[in-house]
Short mmCIF file of C-alpha atoms in Angstrom, two decimals:
data_model
loop_
_atom_site.label_atom_id
_atom_site.label_comp_id
_atom_site.label_asym_id
_atom_site.label_seq_id
_atom_site.Cartn_x
_atom_site.Cartn_y
_atom_site.Cartn_z
CA MET A 1 15.92 -44.50 16.59
CA SER A 2 14.89 -42.67 19.60
CA PHE A 3 17.28 -39.80 18.52
CA ASN A 4 15.50 -39.39 15.30
CA ILE A 5 12.06 -39.16 17.03
CA VAL A 6 13.21 -36.62 19.42
CA ALA A 7 14.94 -34.67 16.53
CA THR A 8 11.77 -34.90 14.59
CA THR A 9 9.66 -33.75 17.55
CA ARG A 10 11.87 -30.79 18.17
CA GLN A 11 11.70 -29.73 14.65
CA ALA A 12 7.86 -29.99 14.53
CA THR A 13 7.60 -27.95 17.68
CA LEU A 14 10.13 -25.26 16.40
CA THR A 15 8.08 -25.01 13.15
CA VAL A 16 4.90 -24.69 15.01
CA VAL A 17 6.28 -21.87 17.28
CA LEU A 18 7.90 -20.00 14.36
CA SER A 19 4.76 -20.24 12.51
CA LEU A 20 2.76 -18.76 15.57
CA ILE A 21 5.31 -15.95 15.96
CA THR A 22 5.18 -15.13 12.07
CA LEU A 23 1.22 -15.19 12.30
CA THR A 24 1.23 -13.06 15.43
CA THR A 25 3.80 -10.51 14.08
CA HIS A 26 2.07 -10.36 10.62
CA GLY A 27 -1.35 -9.81 12.18
CA ALA A 28 -0.12 -7.38 14.75
CA ASP A 29 -1.68 -3.91 14.82
CA MET A 30 0.80 -1.11 13.85
CA ASN A 31 0.02 1.51 16.50
CA ARG A 32 3.11 3.61 16.30
CA LEU A 33 5.24 4.83 13.32
CA ASN A 34 8.22 2.76 14.86
CA ASP A 35 6.20 -0.34 14.44
CA TYR A 36 7.07 -0.07 10.64
CA GLN A 37 10.71 0.13 11.15
CA TRP A 38 12.62 -2.69 9.19
CA LYS A 39 9.39 -3.72 7.65
CA ASN A 40 8.24 -0.90 5.43
CA ARG A 41 9.09 2.38 3.89
CA LEU A 42 6.89 5.18 4.61
CA ILE A 43 5.52 8.08 2.79
CA LEU A 44 3.90 10.83 4.93
CA VAL A 45 2.22 13.70 3.16
CA GLN A 46 0.62 16.82 4.46
CA ALA A 47 -2.14 17.43 1.99
CA ALA A 48 -3.06 20.97 1.08
CA SER A 49 -6.77 20.07 1.25
CA GLU A 50 -8.88 16.93 1.22
CA ASN A 51 -9.11 17.12 -2.59
CA GLY A 52 -5.63 17.79 -3.23
CA GLY A 53 -5.07 14.77 -5.44
CA GLU A 54 -2.35 13.09 -3.39
CA ILE A 55 -4.47 10.12 -2.24
CA GLU A 56 -5.57 9.38 -5.79
CA THR A 57 -2.00 9.53 -7.01
CA LEU A 58 -0.83 7.17 -4.22
CA ARG A 59 -3.70 4.79 -4.96
CA SER A 60 -3.17 4.73 -8.66
CA ALA A 61 0.53 3.48 -8.19
CA ARG A 62 -0.40 0.63 -6.10
CA ALA A 63 1.80 -1.97 -7.80
CA GLU A 64 4.97 0.25 -7.48
CA VAL A 65 4.12 1.14 -3.95
CA ASP A 66 3.66 -2.58 -3.00
CA ASP A 67 6.63 -3.66 -4.84
CA ARG A 68 8.67 -1.17 -2.64
CA ASP A 69 7.10 -2.17 0.66
CA ILE A 70 5.59 1.45 0.96
CA ILE A 71 3.04 2.41 3.47
CA TRP A 72 1.60 5.80 3.00
CA PHE A 73 -0.29 8.23 5.09
CA VAL A 74 -1.97 11.51 3.93
CA ASN A 75 -2.95 13.99 6.52
CA THR A 76 -5.92 15.79 5.07
CA GLY A 77 -6.46 18.05 8.08
CA ALA A 78 -9.67 16.23 8.99
CA ASP A 79 -8.17 12.86 9.34
CA VAL A 80 -5.32 10.55 8.09
CA VAL A 81 -5.85 8.54 5.07
CA SER A 82 -3.60 5.49 4.21
CA ASN A 83 -3.14 2.26 2.21
CA GLN A 84 -3.52 0.41 5.65
CA LYS A 85 -6.95 -0.83 6.65
CA ALA A 86 -7.21 1.40 9.75
CA VAL A 87 -5.09 4.15 11.45
CA SER A 88 -5.08 4.01 15.23
CA GLY A 89 -5.38 7.28 17.18
CA SER A 90 -1.73 6.87 18.59
CA LEU A 91 -0.46 6.16 14.97
CA GLU A 92 -2.32 9.29 13.72
CA SER A 93 -0.85 11.34 16.52
CA ASP A 94 2.74 10.30 15.54
CA ILE A 95 2.12 11.16 11.84
CA LYS A 96 0.81 14.58 12.59
CA ALA A 97 3.61 15.14 14.96
CA VAL A 98 6.43 14.29 12.52
CA LEU A 99 4.60 16.15 9.79
CA ASP A 100 4.31 19.22 12.02
CA GLU A 101 8.00 19.10 12.94
CA SER A 102 8.98 18.92 9.27
CA ARG A 103 6.55 21.51 8.07
CA SER A 104 9.15 24.04 7.26
CA TYR A 105 11.22 21.48 5.41
CA GLY A 106 8.55 19.93 3.18
CA ARG A 107 5.09 18.47 3.06
CA VAL A 108 6.26 15.13 1.73
CA LEU A 109 8.60 13.07 3.64
CA LEU A 110 10.07 9.58 2.77
CA ILE A 111 11.06 7.46 5.71
CA GLY A 112 13.29 4.37 5.13
CA LYS A 113 13.05 0.90 6.48
CA ASP A 114 15.77 2.00 9.11
CA GLY A 115 13.54 4.90 10.34
CA GLY A 116 15.48 7.69 8.97
CA ILE A 117 14.08 10.50 6.80
CA LYS A 118 15.39 9.92 3.40
CA SER A 119 13.87 13.09 1.71
CA ARG A 120 11.75 16.12 2.34
CA GLU A 121 9.87 17.42 -0.77
CA SER A 122 7.52 20.36 -1.24
CA SER A 123 5.13 18.26 -3.37
CA LEU A 124 4.32 14.50 -4.07
CA ASP A 125 6.49 13.40 -6.95
CA LEU A 126 6.28 9.57 -6.91
CA ASP A 127 8.74 9.03 -9.68
CA ALA A 128 11.52 10.99 -7.88
CA ILE A 129 10.53 9.04 -4.62
CA PHE A 130 10.68 5.72 -6.50
CA ARG A 131 14.01 6.55 -8.04
CA ARG A 132 15.43 7.65 -4.63
CA ILE A 133 14.23 4.37 -3.09
CA ASP A 134 15.51 2.25 -6.15
CA GLY A 135 18.95 3.81 -5.42
CA MET A 136 19.11 2.74 -1.75
CA PRO A 137 21.43 -0.20 -0.88
CA MET A 138 18.70 -2.15 0.91
CA ARG A 139 16.37 -1.76 -2.15
CA ILE A 140 19.21 -2.79 -4.53
CA ARG A 141 19.69 -6.02 -2.47
CA GLU A 142 15.77 -6.61 -2.58
CA MET A 143 15.76 -6.32 -6.40
CA ARG A 144 18.57 -8.70 -6.68
CA THR A 145 16.99 -11.18 -4.46
CA ASN A 146 13.68 -10.79 -6.13
CA ARG A 147 15.45 -11.39 -9.52
CA SER A 148 17.36 -14.52 -8.46
CA SER A 149 14.31 -15.94 -6.93
CA VAL A 150 12.23 -15.55 -10.12
CA SER A 151 14.99 -17.15 -12.27
CA ASP A 152 15.26 -20.20 -10.12
#
């Protein structure tokens, strides 16, 4: 009888601790690009101007972006716009540095969940980006998992 009480107490404690860790992690500020690693895919865009259309293109594809765990950042020159609530100064610096380093290779970067650059493009083509993501092994596993959980 006392073993059951100890086991139940340990399970309850473990559940509370894991819940707190999850809440803390989920609510943690993302202050550096590497904070997104293993959580999100990133699209970084160096806009030609503030009115280049990239922001509206990304906003209009919200469902597809969310389905693929994409966080996007557009450097307009004046500031960095994102589908995140706020972009910290250190995160903005990281984004601008990566875009500056890649400027000669393209102004649109796709970064995978593993943190590696998966493509460099001269313009924003979301259909091509979505096809590239959907062909990635990790994304294929995600789609299989989502399909099996829906059918259960």
